[in-house]
C-alpha cells in the first residue's frame, strides 16, 4: 500500500488562524494514525501578502503545541530557517524553476496558454460581468492567439500571465472523502491564472505540482478550497498524474452561524495561547470542531486522538466555535494538572497582573546567603518574588497555596490575576451590604465577626491552617448556636471583599494570621 503522506501548507501571512490549526491537527492525526508522514510546506508565492517573521512564528507555535512534522521547514536554535526531508525545497518561493518547467510543459501540450490582456481590460471585463450579474470569469480572448502573434508579443516584452485552458465541454468530477462525489460543468470553470506576470506560480499550480512531487497521498484542507479543486483535478489530468485523495473540512462558524472572522472575535492561535489556554486543551477543543467521535466523549489525550481519529468522523456541516466550550475544556485540563506545574504556568500571569514581582538581584542574594550560611546548602532557594508595593517576600510553596485556592474555578491562566488579587492587595473595598447573610442585622454581623476574631487570635501562627481553623470555628458556632451562614458568610466576605470566592478557612490560612485578623478587624470597625 502507498505510504500515507499529508501536509500542512500555510501561507506566511501573519498569525496562525484557528482554522489553520485545525487543518494542521487533522493532517497530523490522520498521518500518525496511519503510520504516515506529516509535512510542513510553506506556500509563499503571494509576495504581496508575505509578512516578515511569520514562518518563524508558525514553526514556533507548531513546536509549542507539539504537532511534530517529519519533513519540511524548521527553525534552528539560533533562529535560522532550515529544511529537512527528501522532497525539498519545502518553501515554494525556492521552487520557481520547477514550476516554470511544468508550466512550459502545459503550454507545449496545449493545456495552458499565454494571456496578454492588460489589467485595464480585465477590470473592464469584470465590471461588465458584474453589471450583467454574471459570475466573474475570463472571457477567453487570448485562448486562440496564433503562434506568430504570441511570439511577436513575447518579443515586444509584453507582460503576460499563463492561464489554464479549461475544457469547454463536459464535466469534471472527483470524490471527496467528506463531501462525497463532486461533479461540475467545465464551462463554468474559469481559465485560472497558473503563472503570474512576475514569474511566480499561483497557489493552484504550485499546490498541484508540489502535492504530486512530494508524494502527498491525502490533501486535507479547509472547505474554502473545495470550489478550486476541480481546477486542480483538471491540472492533474493535464499532467497525466494520479490524484491524491481529497478531504475538505467544514467551515468554522460563530455561535450565530456566521463565518468565523476576525471582526467577531479572536481567530489567532497565538492569542489563545497568550490568554492561557493550555496547548493540549486547545487541541482537544479544535479536534471537536468538525470531527465526531461517535460517542459522548469530549476529553481526549493526544495519544487517544491519534488512536481514534479518522476522516469518516469528519462532519459536512459547519462547526460552531464556542469560546464557552473552550473554557470548559480548558478548565477541565487545569483541574487535572499537578499543582506544581499549574503554579509555574501561573507565575508570569501574576507578574503581569502586577501582583508579584521578581526579586531583581535574587540570584546574587541567594549566592551570598549560601556562602554566609553555616548549615543550609539550599540557602533559602525558595525565595524569588515579592508582593508588589510591599516588602513581603513569597516563595514558590506560598504561590502554590494561592493557586490551589482557584484551581477548581479557573478557566484560563490569564484569569488568575483577577481571581487571586484579593490575597495580595493591602486594602480591600467592602460593600457593607454584601457582609450580611440573609436577614441579619449589621449588629449581628459585627458580633459574630468579633467572636470569630477572638477565637482566631488565640490560634498559634503555625496552627493557622485550614483544618484547624475549621475545627475552631465550627466549635464556636456550636457553642454559641450560630448558624453556619451567619458566621462563615460575613467572615468570608471580610477576608475577600468578594461575592464569590473560595471558602473562609482556605482563604484565612493562605492569608496568614496577621493579614486575616487585620481584615476582620477592619470590617468590625466599619460596622461600629
Ligand atoms: N496555502 C493554502 C492556505 O494557506 C493551502 C491550501 C491547501 O492546503 O491546499 O490555506
JSON list of N, CA and C in Angstrom, two decimals, residues 112-169:
[
{"chain": "A", "resi": 112, "resn": "UNK", "atom": "N", "xyz": [-2.40, 24.91, -21.47]},
{"chain": "A", "resi": 112, "resn": "UNK", "atom": "CA", "xyz": [-2.32, 26.25, -20.90]},
{"chain": "A", "resi": 112, "resn": "UNK", "atom": "C", "xyz": [-1.93, 27.22, -22.01]},
{"chain": "A", "resi": 113, "resn": "UNK", "atom": "N", "xyz": [-2.18, 28.49, -21.79]},
{"chain": "A", "resi": 113, "resn": "UNK", "atom": "CA", "xyz": [-1.86, 29.46, -22.84]},
{"chain": "A", "resi": 113, "resn": "UNK", "atom": "C", "xyz": [-1.42, 30.80, -22.25]},
{"chain": "A", "resi": 114, "resn": "UNK", "atom": "N", "xyz": [-0.69, 31.55, -23.07]},
{"chain": "A", "resi": 114, "resn": "UNK", "atom": "CA", "xyz": [-0.26, 32.89, -22.69]},
{"chain": "A", "resi": 114, "resn": "UNK", "atom": "C", "xyz": [-1.45, 33.83, -22.77]},
{"chain": "A", "resi": 115, "resn": "UNK", "atom": "N", "xyz": [-1.57, 34.70, -21.82]},
{"chain": "A", "resi": 115, "resn": "UNK", "atom": "CA", "xyz": [-2.62, 35.71, -21.88]},
{"chain": "A", "resi": 115, "resn": "UNK", "atom": "C", "xyz": [-1.96, 37.08, -21.69]},
{"chain": "A", "resi": 116, "resn": "UNK", "atom": "N", "xyz": [-2.17, 37.93, -22.66]},
{"chain": "A", "resi": 116, "resn": "UNK", "atom": "CA", "xyz": [-1.52, 39.25, -22.66]},
{"chain": "A", "resi": 116, "resn": "UNK", "atom": "C", "xyz": [-2.48, 40.37, -22.28]},
{"chain": "A", "resi": 117, "resn": "UNK", "atom": "N", "xyz": [-3.67, 40.03, -21.85]},
{"chain": "A", "resi": 117, "resn": "UNK", "atom": "CA", "xyz": [-4.66, 41.06, -21.54]},
{"chain": "A", "resi": 117, "resn": "UNK", "atom": "C", "xyz": [-4.13, 42.00, -20.43]},
{"chain": "A", "resi": 118, "resn": "UNK", "atom": "N", "xyz": [-4.39, 43.29, -20.63]},
{"chain": "A", "resi": 118, "resn": "UNK", "atom": "CA", "xyz": [-3.92, 44.26, -19.64]},
{"chain": "A", "resi": 118, "resn": "UNK", "atom": "C", "xyz": [-4.85, 44.27, -18.43]},
{"chain": "A", "resi": 119, "resn": "UNK", "atom": "N", "xyz": [-4.34, 44.80, -17.33]},
{"chain": "A", "resi": 119, "resn": "UNK", "atom": "CA", "xyz": [-5.16, 44.93, -16.12]},
{"chain": "A", "resi": 119, "resn": "UNK", "atom": "C", "xyz": [-6.43, 45.72, -16.42]},
{"chain": "A", "resi": 120, "resn": "UNK", "atom": "N", "xyz": [-6.28, 46.78, -17.23]},
{"chain": "A", "resi": 120, "resn": "UNK", "atom": "CA", "xyz": [-7.42, 47.65, -17.53]},
{"chain": "A", "resi": 120, "resn": "UNK", "atom": "C", "xyz": [-8.51, 46.84, -18.25]},
{"chain": "A", "resi": 121, "resn": "UNK", "atom": "N", "xyz": [-8.08, 46.05, -19.22]},
{"chain": "A", "resi": 121, "resn": "UNK", "atom": "CA", "xyz": [-9.06, 45.26, -19.96]},
{"chain": "A", "resi": 121, "resn": "UNK", "atom": "C", "xyz": [-9.79, 44.28, -19.03]},
{"chain": "A", "resi": 122, "resn": "UNK", "atom": "N", "xyz": [-9.01, 43.64, -18.17]},
{"chain": "A", "resi": 122, "resn": "UNK", "atom": "CA", "xyz": [-9.61, 42.65, -17.26]},
{"chain": "A", "resi": 122, "resn": "UNK", "atom": "C", "xyz": [-10.58, 43.33, -16.30]},
{"chain": "A", "resi": 123, "resn": "UNK", "atom": "N", "xyz": [-10.19, 44.53, -15.88]},
{"chain": "A", "resi": 123, "resn": "UNK", "atom": "CA", "xyz": [-11.03, 45.28, -14.96]},
{"chain": "A", "resi": 123, "resn": "UNK", "atom": "C", "xyz": [-12.37, 45.64, -15.62]},
{"chain": "A", "resi": 124, "resn": "UNK", "atom": "N", "xyz": [-12.26, 46.10, -16.86]},
{"chain": "A", "resi": 124, "resn": "UNK", "atom": "CA", "xyz": [-13.46, 46.46, -17.62]},
{"chain": "A", "resi": 124, "resn": "UNK", "atom": "C", "xyz": [-14.39, 45.25, -17.79]},
{"chain": "A", "resi": 125, "resn": "UNK", "atom": "N", "xyz": [-13.75, 44.14, -18.14]},
{"chain": "A", "resi": 125, "resn": "UNK", "atom": "CA", "xyz": [-14.50, 42.90, -18.35]},
{"chain": "A", "resi": 125, "resn": "UNK", "atom": "C", "xyz": [-15.25, 42.51, -17.06]},
{"chain": "A", "resi": 126, "resn": "UNK", "atom": "N", "xyz": [-14.56, 42.65, -15.94]},
{"chain": "A", "resi": 126, "resn": "UNK", "atom": "CA", "xyz": [-15.16, 42.30, -14.65]},
{"chain": "A", "resi": 126, "resn": "UNK", "atom": "C", "xyz": [-16.37, 43.18, -14.35]},
{"chain": "A", "resi": 127, "resn": "UNK", "atom": "N", "xyz": [-16.18, 44.47, -14.62]},
{"chain": "A", "resi": 127, "resn": "UNK", "atom": "CA", "xyz": [-17.28, 45.42, -14.36]},
{"chain": "A", "resi": 127, "resn": "UNK", "atom": "C", "xyz": [-18.50, 45.06, -15.20]},
{"chain": "A", "resi": 128, "resn": "UNK", "atom": "N", "xyz": [-18.23, 44.81, -16.46]},
{"chain": "A", "resi": 128, "resn": "UNK", "atom": "CA", "xyz": [-19.29, 44.44, -17.40]},
{"chain": "A", "resi": 128, "resn": "UNK", "atom": "C", "xyz": [-20.05, 43.20, -16.90]},
{"chain": "A", "resi": 129, "resn": "UNK", "atom": "N", "xyz": [-19.27, 42.20, -16.47]},
{"chain": "A", "resi": 129, "resn": "UNK", "atom": "CA", "xyz": [-19.89, 40.96, -15.99]},
{"chain": "A", "resi": 129, "resn": "UNK", "atom": "C", "xyz": [-20.72, 41.22, -14.73]},
{"chain": "A", "resi": 130, "resn": "UNK", "atom": "N", "xyz": [-20.18, 42.08, -13.89]},
{"chain": "A", "resi": 130, "resn": "UNK", "atom": "CA", "xyz": [-20.89, 42.43, -12.66]},
{"chain": "A", "resi": 130, "resn": "UNK", "atom": "C", "xyz": [-22.23, 43.08, -13.00]},
{"chain": "A", "resi": 131, "resn": "UNK", "atom": "N", "xyz": [-22.17, 44.03, -13.95]},
{"chain": "A", "resi": 131, "resn": "UNK", "atom": "CA", "xyz": [-23.37, 44.75, -14.36]},
{"chain": "A", "resi": 131, "resn": "UNK", "atom": "C", "xyz": [-24.42, 43.78, -14.89]},
{"chain": "A", "resi": 132, "resn": "UNK", "atom": "N", "xyz": [-23.96, 42.76, -15.56]},
{"chain": "A", "resi": 132, "resn": "UNK", "atom": "CA", "xyz": [-24.91, 41.79, -16.12]},
{"chain": "A", "resi": 132, "resn": "UNK", "atom": "C", "xyz": [-25.20, 40.63, -15.16]},
{"chain": "A", "resi": 133, "resn": "UNK", "atom": "N", "xyz": [-24.73, 40.80, -13.94]},
{"chain": "A", "resi": 133, "resn": "UNK", "atom": "CA", "xyz": [-24.94, 39.80, -12.89]},
{"chain": "A", "resi": 133, "resn": "UNK", "atom": "C", "xyz": [-24.40, 38.41, -13.28]},
{"chain": "A", "resi": 134, "resn": "UNK", "atom": "N", "xyz": [-23.31, 38.43, -14.03]},
{"chain": "A", "resi": 134, "resn": "UNK", "atom": "CA", "xyz": [-22.68, 37.17, -14.40]},
{"chain": "A", "resi": 134, "resn": "UNK", "atom": "C", "xyz": [-21.54, 36.87, -13.43]},
{"chain": "A", "resi": 135, "resn": "UNK", "atom": "N", "xyz": [-21.24, 35.56, -13.25]},
{"chain": "A", "resi": 135, "resn": "UNK", "atom": "CA", "xyz": [-20.11, 35.20, -12.39]},
{"chain": "A", "resi": 135, "resn": "UNK", "atom": "C", "xyz": [-18.82, 35.65, -13.08]},
{"chain": "A", "resi": 136, "resn": "UNK", "atom": "N", "xyz": [-17.86, 36.20, -12.34]},
{"chain": "A", "resi": 136, "resn": "UNK", "atom": "CA", "xyz": [-16.63, 36.67, -12.97]},
{"chain": "A", "resi": 136, "resn": "UNK", "atom": "C", "xyz": [-15.85, 35.50, -13.55]},
{"chain": "A", "resi": 137, "resn": "UNK", "atom": "N", "xyz": [-15.41, 35.68, -14.78]},
{"chain": "A", "resi": 137, "resn": "UNK", "atom": "CA", "xyz": [-14.72, 34.58, -15.49]},
{"chain": "A", "resi": 137, "resn": "UNK", "atom": "C", "xyz": [-13.98, 35.19, -16.67]},
{"chain": "A", "resi": 138, "resn": "UNK", "atom": "N", "xyz": [-12.77, 34.73, -16.90]},
{"chain": "A", "resi": 138, "resn": "UNK", "atom": "CA", "xyz": [-12.02, 35.26, -18.05]},
{"chain": "A", "resi": 138, "resn": "UNK", "atom": "C", "xyz": [-12.76, 34.88, -19.34]},
{"chain": "A", "resi": 139, "resn": "UNK", "atom": "N", "xyz": [-12.83, 35.86, -20.27]},
{"chain": "A", "resi": 139, "resn": "UNK", "atom": "CA", "xyz": [-13.67, 35.63, -21.45]},
{"chain": "A", "resi": 139, "resn": "UNK", "atom": "C", "xyz": [-12.95, 34.87, -22.58]},
{"chain": "A", "resi": 140, "resn": "UNK", "atom": "N", "xyz": [-11.70, 34.51, -22.36]},
{"chain": "A", "resi": 140, "resn": "UNK", "atom": "CA", "xyz": [-11.02, 33.63, -23.33]},
{"chain": "A", "resi": 140, "resn": "UNK", "atom": "C", "xyz": [-10.41, 34.34, -24.52]},
{"chain": "A", "resi": 141, "resn": "UNK", "atom": "N", "xyz": [-10.26, 35.65, -24.42]},
{"chain": "A", "resi": 141, "resn": "UNK", "atom": "CA", "xyz": [-9.74, 36.41, -25.57]},
{"chain": "A", "resi": 141, "resn": "UNK", "atom": "C", "xyz": [-8.42, 35.84, -26.10]},
{"chain": "A", "resi": 142, "resn": "UNK", "atom": "N", "xyz": [-7.52, 35.47, -25.22]},
{"chain": "A", "resi": 142, "resn": "UNK", "atom": "CA", "xyz": [-6.18, 35.03, -25.66]},
{"chain": "A", "resi": 142, "resn": "UNK", "atom": "C", "xyz": [-6.09, 33.52, -25.92]},
{"chain": "A", "resi": 143, "resn": "UNK", "atom": "N", "xyz": [-7.19, 32.84, -25.74]},
{"chain": "A", "resi": 143, "resn": "UNK", "atom": "CA", "xyz": [-7.16, 31.37, -25.92]},
{"chain": "A", "resi": 143, "resn": "UNK", "atom": "C", "xyz": [-6.70, 30.98, -27.31]},
{"chain": "A", "resi": 144, "resn": "UNK", "atom": "N", "xyz": [-7.17, 31.77, -28.28]},
{"chain": "A", "resi": 144, "resn": "UNK", "atom": "CA", "xyz": [-6.94, 31.33, -29.65]},
{"chain": "A", "resi": 144, "resn": "UNK", "atom": "C", "xyz": [-5.81, 32.07, -30.38]},
{"chain": "A", "resi": 145, "resn": "UNK", "atom": "N", "xyz": [-4.95, 32.80, -29.65]},
{"chain": "A", "resi": 145, "resn": "UNK", "atom": "CA", "xyz": [-3.87, 33.53, -30.34]},
{"chain": "A", "resi": 145, "resn": "UNK", "atom": "C", "xyz": [-2.99, 32.57, -31.13]},
{"chain": "A", "resi": 146, "resn": "UNK", "atom": "N", "xyz": [-2.62, 33.02, -32.34]},
{"chain": "A", "resi": 146, "resn": "UNK", "atom": "CA", "xyz": [-1.76, 32.07, -33.08]},
{"chain": "A", "resi": 146, "resn": "UNK", "atom": "C", "xyz": [-0.30, 32.24, -32.68]},
{"chain": "A", "resi": 147, "resn": "UNK", "atom": "N", "xyz": [0.47, 31.23, -33.04]},
{"chain": "A", "resi": 147, "resn": "UNK", "atom": "CA", "xyz": [1.87, 31.15, -32.58]},
{"chain": "A", "resi": 147, "resn": "UNK", "atom": "C", "xyz": [2.65, 32.41, -32.91]},
{"chain": "A", "resi": 148, "resn": "UNK", "atom": "N", "xyz": [2.44, 32.91, -34.13]},
{"chain": "A", "resi": 148, "resn": "UNK", "atom": "CA", "xyz": [3.19, 34.09, -34.59]},
{"chain": "A", "resi": 148, "resn": "UNK", "atom": "C", "xyz": [2.90, 35.30, -33.72]},
{"chain": "A", "resi": 149, "resn": "UNK", "atom": "N", "xyz": [1.61, 35.48, -33.49]},
{"chain": "A", "resi": 149, "resn": "UNK", "atom": "CA", "xyz": [1.18, 36.62, -32.67]},
{"chain": "A", "resi": 149, "resn": "UNK", "atom": "C", "xyz": [1.78, 36.51, -31.26]},
{"chain": "A", "resi": 150, "resn": "UNK", "atom": "N", "xyz": [1.74, 35.32, -30.73]},
{"chain": "A", "resi": 150, "resn": "UNK", "atom": "CA", "xyz": [2.31, 35.11, -29.39]},
{"chain": "A", "resi": 150, "resn": "UNK", "atom": "C", "xyz": [3.79, 35.49, -29.40]},
{"chain": "A", "resi": 151, "resn": "UNK", "atom": "N", "xyz": [4.51, 35.00, -30.40]},
{"chain": "A", "resi": 151, "resn": "UNK", "atom": "CA", "xyz": [5.94, 35.27, -30.48]},
{"chain": "A", "resi": 151, "resn": "UNK", "atom": "C", "xyz": [6.20, 36.78, -30.59]},
{"chain": "A", "resi": 152, "resn": "UNK", "atom": "N", "xyz": [5.35, 37.44, -31.40]},
{"chain": "A", "resi": 152, "resn": "UNK", "atom": "CA", "xyz": [5.52, 38.88, -31.60]},
{"chain": "A", "resi": 152, "resn": "UNK", "atom": "C", "xyz": [5.36, 39.63, -30.25]},
{"chain": "A", "resi": 153, "resn": "UNK", "atom": "N", "xyz": [4.34, 39.24, -29.52]},
{"chain": "A", "resi": 153, "resn": "UNK", "atom": "CA", "xyz": [4.09, 39.90, -28.24]},
{"chain": "A", "resi": 153, "resn": "UNK", "atom": "C", "xyz": [5.19, 39.59, -27.23]},
{"chain": "A", "resi": 154, "resn": "UNK", "atom": "N", "xyz": [5.65, 38.36, -27.26]},
{"chain": "A", "resi": 154, "resn": "UNK", "atom": "CA", "xyz": [6.74, 37.98, -26.34]},
{"chain": "A", "resi": 154, "resn": "UNK", "atom": "C", "xyz": [8.00, 38.77, -26.69]},
{"chain": "A", "resi": 155, "resn": "UNK", "atom": "N", "xyz": [8.28, 38.88, -27.99]},
{"chain": "A", "resi": 155, "resn": "UNK", "atom": "CA", "xyz": [9.47, 39.62, -28.42]},
{"chain": "A", "resi": 155, "resn": "UNK", "atom": "C", "xyz": [9.39, 41.09, -27.99]},
{"chain": "A", "resi": 156, "resn": "UNK", "atom": "N", "xyz": [8.17, 41.60, -28.00]},
{"chain": "A", "resi": 156, "resn": "UNK", "atom": "CA", "xyz": [7.98, 43.00, -27.59]},
{"chain": "A", "resi": 156, "resn": "UNK", "atom": "C", "xyz": [8.01, 43.18, -26.07]},
{"chain": "A", "resi": 157, "resn": "UNK", "atom": "N", "xyz": [8.24, 42.05, -25.38]},
{"chain": "A", "resi": 157, "resn": "UNK", "atom": "CA", "xyz": [8.27, 42.02, -23.90]},
{"chain": "A", "resi": 157, "resn": "UNK", "atom": "C", "xyz": [6.93, 42.49, -23.30]},
{"chain": "A", "resi": 158, "resn": "UNK", "atom": "N", "xyz": [5.86, 42.15, -23.97]},
{"chain": "A", "resi": 158, "resn": "UNK", "atom": "CA", "xyz": [4.53, 42.46, -23.42]},
{"chain": "A", "resi": 158, "resn": "UNK", "atom": "C", "xyz": [4.32, 41.59, -22.16]},
{"chain": "A", "resi": 159, "resn": "UNK", "atom": "N", "xyz": [3.91, 42.21, -21.07]},
{"chain": "A", "resi": 159, "resn": "UNK", "atom": "CA", "xyz": [3.67, 41.40, -19.86]},
{"chain": "A", "resi": 159, "resn": "UNK", "atom": "C", "xyz": [2.58, 40.35, -20.12]},
{"chain": "A", "resi": 160, "resn": "UNK", "atom": "N", "xyz": [2.75, 39.19, -19.53]},
{"chain": "A", "resi": 160, "resn": "UNK", "atom": "CA", "xyz": [1.75, 38.14, -19.75]},
{"chain": "A", "resi": 160, "resn": "UNK", "atom": "C", "xyz": [1.59, 37.28, -18.50]},
{"chain": "A", "resi": 161, "resn": "UNK", "atom": "N", "xyz": [0.48, 36.57, -18.47]},
{"chain": "A", "resi": 161, "resn": "UNK", "atom": "CA", "xyz": [0.30, 35.51, -17.47]},
{"chain": "A", "resi": 161, "resn": "UNK", "atom": "C", "xyz": [0.06, 34.22, -18.25]},
{"chain": "A", "resi": 162, "resn": "UNK", "atom": "N", "xyz": [0.14, 33.10, -17.56]},
{"chain": "A", "resi": 162, "resn": "UNK", "atom": "CA", "xyz": [-0.22, 31.83, -18.22]},
{"chain": "A", "resi": 162, "resn": "UNK", "atom": "C", "xyz": [-1.51, 31.34, -17.59]},
{"chain": "A", "resi": 163, "resn": "UNK", "atom": "N", "xyz": [-2.46, 30.97, -18.46]},
{"chain": "A", "resi": 163, "resn": "UNK", "atom": "CA", "xyz": [-3.75, 30.51, -17.96]},
{"chain": "A", "resi": 163, "resn": "UNK", "atom": "C", "xyz": [-4.01, 29.05, -18.28]},
{"chain": "A", "resi": 164, "resn": "UNK", "atom": "N", "xyz": [-4.81, 28.43, -17.44]},
{"chain": "A", "resi": 164, "resn": "UNK", "atom": "CA", "xyz": [-5.25, 27.05, -17.67]},
{"chain": "A", "resi": 164, "resn": "UNK", "atom": "C", "xyz": [-6.27, 27.04, -18.82]},
{"chain": "A", "resi": 165, "resn": "UNK", "atom": "N", "xyz": [-6.09, 26.13, -19.75]},
{"chain": "A", "resi": 165, "resn": "UNK", "atom": "CA", "xyz": [-7.07, 26.03, -20.84]},
{"chain": "A", "resi": 165, "resn": "UNK", "atom": "C", "xyz": [-8.14, 25.03, -20.41]},
{"chain": "A", "resi": 166, "resn": "UNK", "atom": "N", "xyz": [-9.11, 25.54, -19.71]},
{"chain": "A", "resi": 166, "resn": "UNK", "atom": "CA", "xyz": [-10.16, 24.66, -19.18]},
{"chain": "A", "resi": 166, "resn": "UNK", "atom": "C", "xyz": [-10.97, 24.07, -20.33]},
{"chain": "A", "resi": 167, "resn": "UNK", "atom": "N", "xyz": [-11.21, 22.77, -20.29]},
{"chain": "A", "resi": 167, "resn": "UNK", "atom": "CA", "xyz": [-12.05, 22.19, -21.36]},
{"chain": "A", "resi": 167, "resn": "UNK", "atom": "C", "xyz": [-13.39, 22.92, -21.40]},
{"chain": "A", "resi": 168, "resn": "UNK", "atom": "N", "xyz": [-13.91, 23.14, -22.61]},
{"chain": "A", "resi": 168, "resn": "UNK", "atom": "CA", "xyz": [-15.14, 23.93, -22.66]},
{"chain": "A", "resi": 168, "resn": "UNK", "atom": "C", "xyz": [-16.41, 23.07, -22.62]},
{"chain": "A", "resi": 169, "resn": "UNK", "atom": "N", "xyz": [-16.19, 21.80, -22.76]},
{"chain": "A", "resi": 169, "resn": "UNK", "atom": "CA", "xyz": [-17.34, 20.89, -22.68]},
{"chain": "A", "resi": 169, "resn": "UNK", "atom": "C", "xyz": [-17.11, 19.85, -21.60]}
]
